[in-house]
Short mmCIF file of C-alpha atoms in Angstrom, two decimals:
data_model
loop_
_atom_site.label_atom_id
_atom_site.label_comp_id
_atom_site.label_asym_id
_atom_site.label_seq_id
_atom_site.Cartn_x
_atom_site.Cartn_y
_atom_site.Cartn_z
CA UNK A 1 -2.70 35.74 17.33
CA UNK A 2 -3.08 31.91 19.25
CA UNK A 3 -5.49 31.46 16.52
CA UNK A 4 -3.90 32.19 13.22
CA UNK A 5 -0.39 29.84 14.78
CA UNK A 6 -3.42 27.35 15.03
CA UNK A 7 -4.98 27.82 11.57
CA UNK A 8 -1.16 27.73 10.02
CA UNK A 9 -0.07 24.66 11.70
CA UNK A 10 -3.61 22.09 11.89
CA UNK A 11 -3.15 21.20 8.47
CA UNK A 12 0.91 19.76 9.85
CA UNK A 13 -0.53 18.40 12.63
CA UNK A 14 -3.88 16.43 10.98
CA UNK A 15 -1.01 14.98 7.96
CA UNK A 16 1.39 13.52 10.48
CA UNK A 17 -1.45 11.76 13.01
CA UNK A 18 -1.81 7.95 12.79
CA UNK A 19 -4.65 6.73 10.74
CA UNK A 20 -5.78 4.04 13.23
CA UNK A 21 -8.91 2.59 11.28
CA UNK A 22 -8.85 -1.09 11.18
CA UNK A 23 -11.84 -2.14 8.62
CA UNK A 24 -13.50 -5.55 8.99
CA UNK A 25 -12.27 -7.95 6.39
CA UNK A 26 -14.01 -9.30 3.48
CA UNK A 27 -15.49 -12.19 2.40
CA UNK A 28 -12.77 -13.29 -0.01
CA UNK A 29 -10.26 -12.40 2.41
CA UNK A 30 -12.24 -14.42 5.43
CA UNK A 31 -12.61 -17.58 3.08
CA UNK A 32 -8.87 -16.89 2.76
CA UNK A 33 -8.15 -16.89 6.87
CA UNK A 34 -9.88 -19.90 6.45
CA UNK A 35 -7.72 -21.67 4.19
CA UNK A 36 -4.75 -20.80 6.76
CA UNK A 37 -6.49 -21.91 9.68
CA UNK A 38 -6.70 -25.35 8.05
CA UNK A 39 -3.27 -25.68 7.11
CA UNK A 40 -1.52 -28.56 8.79
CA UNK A 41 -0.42 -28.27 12.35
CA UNK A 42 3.14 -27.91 11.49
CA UNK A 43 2.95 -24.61 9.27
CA UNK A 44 0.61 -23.18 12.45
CA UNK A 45 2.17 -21.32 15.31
CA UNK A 46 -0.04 -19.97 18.49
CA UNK A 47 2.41 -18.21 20.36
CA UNK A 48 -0.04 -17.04 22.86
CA UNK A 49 -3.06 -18.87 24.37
CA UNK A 50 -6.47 -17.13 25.70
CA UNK A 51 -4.77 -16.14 29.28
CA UNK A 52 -2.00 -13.64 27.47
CA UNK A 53 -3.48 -9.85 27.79
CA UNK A 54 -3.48 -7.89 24.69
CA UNK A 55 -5.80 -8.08 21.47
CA UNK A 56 -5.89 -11.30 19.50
CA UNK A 57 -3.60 -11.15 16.78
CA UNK A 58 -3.50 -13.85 13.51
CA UNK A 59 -1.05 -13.28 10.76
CA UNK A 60 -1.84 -15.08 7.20
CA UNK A 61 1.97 -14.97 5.78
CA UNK A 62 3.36 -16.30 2.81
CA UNK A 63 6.83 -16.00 2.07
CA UNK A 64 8.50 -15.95 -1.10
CA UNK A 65 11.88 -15.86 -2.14
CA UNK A 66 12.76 -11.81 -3.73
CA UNK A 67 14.86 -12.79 -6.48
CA UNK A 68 12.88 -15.58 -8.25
CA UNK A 69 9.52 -14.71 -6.63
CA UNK A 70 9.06 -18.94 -5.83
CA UNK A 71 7.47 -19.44 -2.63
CA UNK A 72 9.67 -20.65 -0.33
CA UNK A 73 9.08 -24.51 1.07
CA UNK A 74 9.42 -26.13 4.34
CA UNK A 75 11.05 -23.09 5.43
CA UNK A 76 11.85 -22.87 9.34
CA UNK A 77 10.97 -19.30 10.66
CA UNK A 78 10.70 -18.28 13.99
CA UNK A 79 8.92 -14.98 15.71
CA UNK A 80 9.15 -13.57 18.82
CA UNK A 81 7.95 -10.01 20.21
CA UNK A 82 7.01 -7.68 23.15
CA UNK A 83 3.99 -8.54 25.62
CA UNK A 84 1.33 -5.98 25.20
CA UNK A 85 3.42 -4.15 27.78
CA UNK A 86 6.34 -3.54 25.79
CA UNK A 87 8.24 -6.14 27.35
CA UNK A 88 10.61 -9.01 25.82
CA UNK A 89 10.35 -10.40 29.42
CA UNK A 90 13.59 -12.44 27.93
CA UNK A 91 15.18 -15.69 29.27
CA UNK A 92 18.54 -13.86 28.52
CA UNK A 93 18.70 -10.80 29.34
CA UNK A 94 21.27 -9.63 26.18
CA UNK A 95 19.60 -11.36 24.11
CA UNK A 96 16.18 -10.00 22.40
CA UNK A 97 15.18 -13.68 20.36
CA UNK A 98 15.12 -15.27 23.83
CA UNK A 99 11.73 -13.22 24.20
CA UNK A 100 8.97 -15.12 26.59
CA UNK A 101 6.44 -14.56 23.36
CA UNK A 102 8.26 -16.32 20.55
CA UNK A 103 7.95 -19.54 18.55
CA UNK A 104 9.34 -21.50 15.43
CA UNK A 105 7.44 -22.95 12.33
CA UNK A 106 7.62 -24.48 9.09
CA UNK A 107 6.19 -23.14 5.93
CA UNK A 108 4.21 -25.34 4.29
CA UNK A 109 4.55 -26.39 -0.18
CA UNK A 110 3.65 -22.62 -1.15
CA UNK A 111 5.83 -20.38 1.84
CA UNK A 112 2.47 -20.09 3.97
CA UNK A 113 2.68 -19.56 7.92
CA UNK A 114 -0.79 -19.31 10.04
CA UNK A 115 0.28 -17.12 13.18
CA UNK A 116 -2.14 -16.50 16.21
CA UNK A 117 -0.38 -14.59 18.70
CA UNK A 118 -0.99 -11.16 20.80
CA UNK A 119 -0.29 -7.33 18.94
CA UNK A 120 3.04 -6.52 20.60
CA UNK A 121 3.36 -3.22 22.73
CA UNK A 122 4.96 -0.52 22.17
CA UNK A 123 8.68 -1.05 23.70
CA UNK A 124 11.21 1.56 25.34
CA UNK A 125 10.55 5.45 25.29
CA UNK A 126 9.02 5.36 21.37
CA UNK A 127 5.35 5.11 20.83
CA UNK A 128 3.94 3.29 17.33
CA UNK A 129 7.17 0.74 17.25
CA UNK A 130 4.78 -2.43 17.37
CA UNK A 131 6.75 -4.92 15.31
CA UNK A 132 7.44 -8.61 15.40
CA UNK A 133 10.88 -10.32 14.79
CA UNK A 134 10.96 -12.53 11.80
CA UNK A 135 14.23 -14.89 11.24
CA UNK A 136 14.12 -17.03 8.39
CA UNK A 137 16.83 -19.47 9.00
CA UNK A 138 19.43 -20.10 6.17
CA UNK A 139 18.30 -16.43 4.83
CA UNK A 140 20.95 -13.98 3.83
CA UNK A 141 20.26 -11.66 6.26
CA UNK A 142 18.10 -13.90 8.41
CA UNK A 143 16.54 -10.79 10.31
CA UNK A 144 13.04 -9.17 9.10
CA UNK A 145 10.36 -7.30 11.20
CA UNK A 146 6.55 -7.32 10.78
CA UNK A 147 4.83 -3.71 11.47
CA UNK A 148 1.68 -2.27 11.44
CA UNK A 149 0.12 -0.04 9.51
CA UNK A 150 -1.97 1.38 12.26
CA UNK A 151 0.83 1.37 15.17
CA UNK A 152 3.76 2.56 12.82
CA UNK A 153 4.54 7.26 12.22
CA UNK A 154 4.85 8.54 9.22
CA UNK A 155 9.50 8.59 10.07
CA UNK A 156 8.78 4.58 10.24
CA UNK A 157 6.62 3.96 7.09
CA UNK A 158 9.38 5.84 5.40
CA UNK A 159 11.84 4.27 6.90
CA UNK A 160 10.18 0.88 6.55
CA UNK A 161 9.83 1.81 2.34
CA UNK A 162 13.34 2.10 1.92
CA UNK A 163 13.84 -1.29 3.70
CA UNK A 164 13.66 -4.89 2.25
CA UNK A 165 13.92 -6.49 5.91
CA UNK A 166 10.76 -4.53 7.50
CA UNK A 167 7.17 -4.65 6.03
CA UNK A 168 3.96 -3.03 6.89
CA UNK A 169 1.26 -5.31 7.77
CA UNK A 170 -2.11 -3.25 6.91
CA UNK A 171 -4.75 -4.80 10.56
CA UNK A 172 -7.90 -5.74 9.70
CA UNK A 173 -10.66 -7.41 12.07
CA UNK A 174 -13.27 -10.07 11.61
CA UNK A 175 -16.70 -10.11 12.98
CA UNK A 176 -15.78 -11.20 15.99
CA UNK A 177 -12.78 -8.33 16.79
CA UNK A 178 -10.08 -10.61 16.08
CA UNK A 179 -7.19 -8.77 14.45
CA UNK A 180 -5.66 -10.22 11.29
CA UNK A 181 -3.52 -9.36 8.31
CA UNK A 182 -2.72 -10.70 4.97
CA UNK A 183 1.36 -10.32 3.96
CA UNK A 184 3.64 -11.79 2.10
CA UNK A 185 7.06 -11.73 2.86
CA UNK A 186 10.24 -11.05 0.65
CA UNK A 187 13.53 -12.98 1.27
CA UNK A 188 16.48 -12.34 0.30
CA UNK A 189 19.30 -15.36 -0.18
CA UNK A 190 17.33 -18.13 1.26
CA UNK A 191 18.76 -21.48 1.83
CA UNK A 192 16.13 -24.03 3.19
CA UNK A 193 16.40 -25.47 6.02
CA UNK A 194 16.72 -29.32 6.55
CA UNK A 195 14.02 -30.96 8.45
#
């Protein structure tokens, strides 16, 4: 009897499990890394050094505005997330943004961001809610969240379909084990900032 419950339910339990494959990336899209890791200083962010546990994270973002699709210019943006503990470890405590990990950037002429950080742990009781906090300053809302494919169930890549302020960042690696994605980011309403 054990058996047949088995046989009926596998096929519910193999859909629902996380794929957690993370392929090595390409040549086009390392020559692309590339081109982000030489942008100027002031469109890169490292919010983490060498020292911070977790696995080396570097997100290639552009950002573009939703309505007329133009990438959006010397745009400030700031991130901030979780150790790889699951902790904001913030400077106040009622306040999330005031996370130890965060930082603030400008996009450069075409809405690109180069982002080497840590991937964020999983935070409270949940498992696969990896995300990191986007705010686009000026934006109407200001608030988006960067997931991952590989960390996020099959409830939050619904939910994260029927949202324009979350988006699912597909991890790849490069030869050397370095996580990175590729993702461009929709914004709703922007206003650019003044530098």
């Amino acid at each position: 009897m054990n058996r047949w419950i088995f046989v009926l339910f596998s096929p519910f339990l193999f859909s629902c499990s996380i794929d957690r494959t993370i392929v090595e990336i390409s040549e086009v899209e390392n020559s692309t890394l590339i081109n982000f890791q030489k942008l100027p200083s002031k469109n890169i962010l490292k919010i983490t050094d060498g020292n911070e546990p977790g696995e080396k994270l570097v997100l290639c973002l552009t950002f573009i505005d939703t309505e007329s699709k133009k990438n959006l210019s010397n745009q400030l943006v700031k991130f901030y997330h979780t150790s790889a503990n699951g902790n904001y470890e913030q400077t106040d405590p009622n306040d999330e943004s005031t996370a130890r990990l965060s930082g603030q950037v400008w996009t450069n002429d075409i809405g690109q961001i180069y982002l080497e950080t840590i991937l964020p742990g999983d935070y409270g009781s949940s498992d696969d809610n990896r995300h990191i906090h986007t705010t686009v300053f000026g934006a109407r809302p200001e608030a988006y969240d960067i997931n991952f494919k590989q960390y996020t169930g099959y409830m939050g890549k619904n939910f994260i379909k029927g949202s324009d302020q979350h988006f699912l960042a597909n991890l790849k690696k490069t030869k050397e084990g370095v996580l990175v994605s590729f993702l461009t980011i929709k914004v709703k309403k922007p206003h650019l900032s003044e530098k």
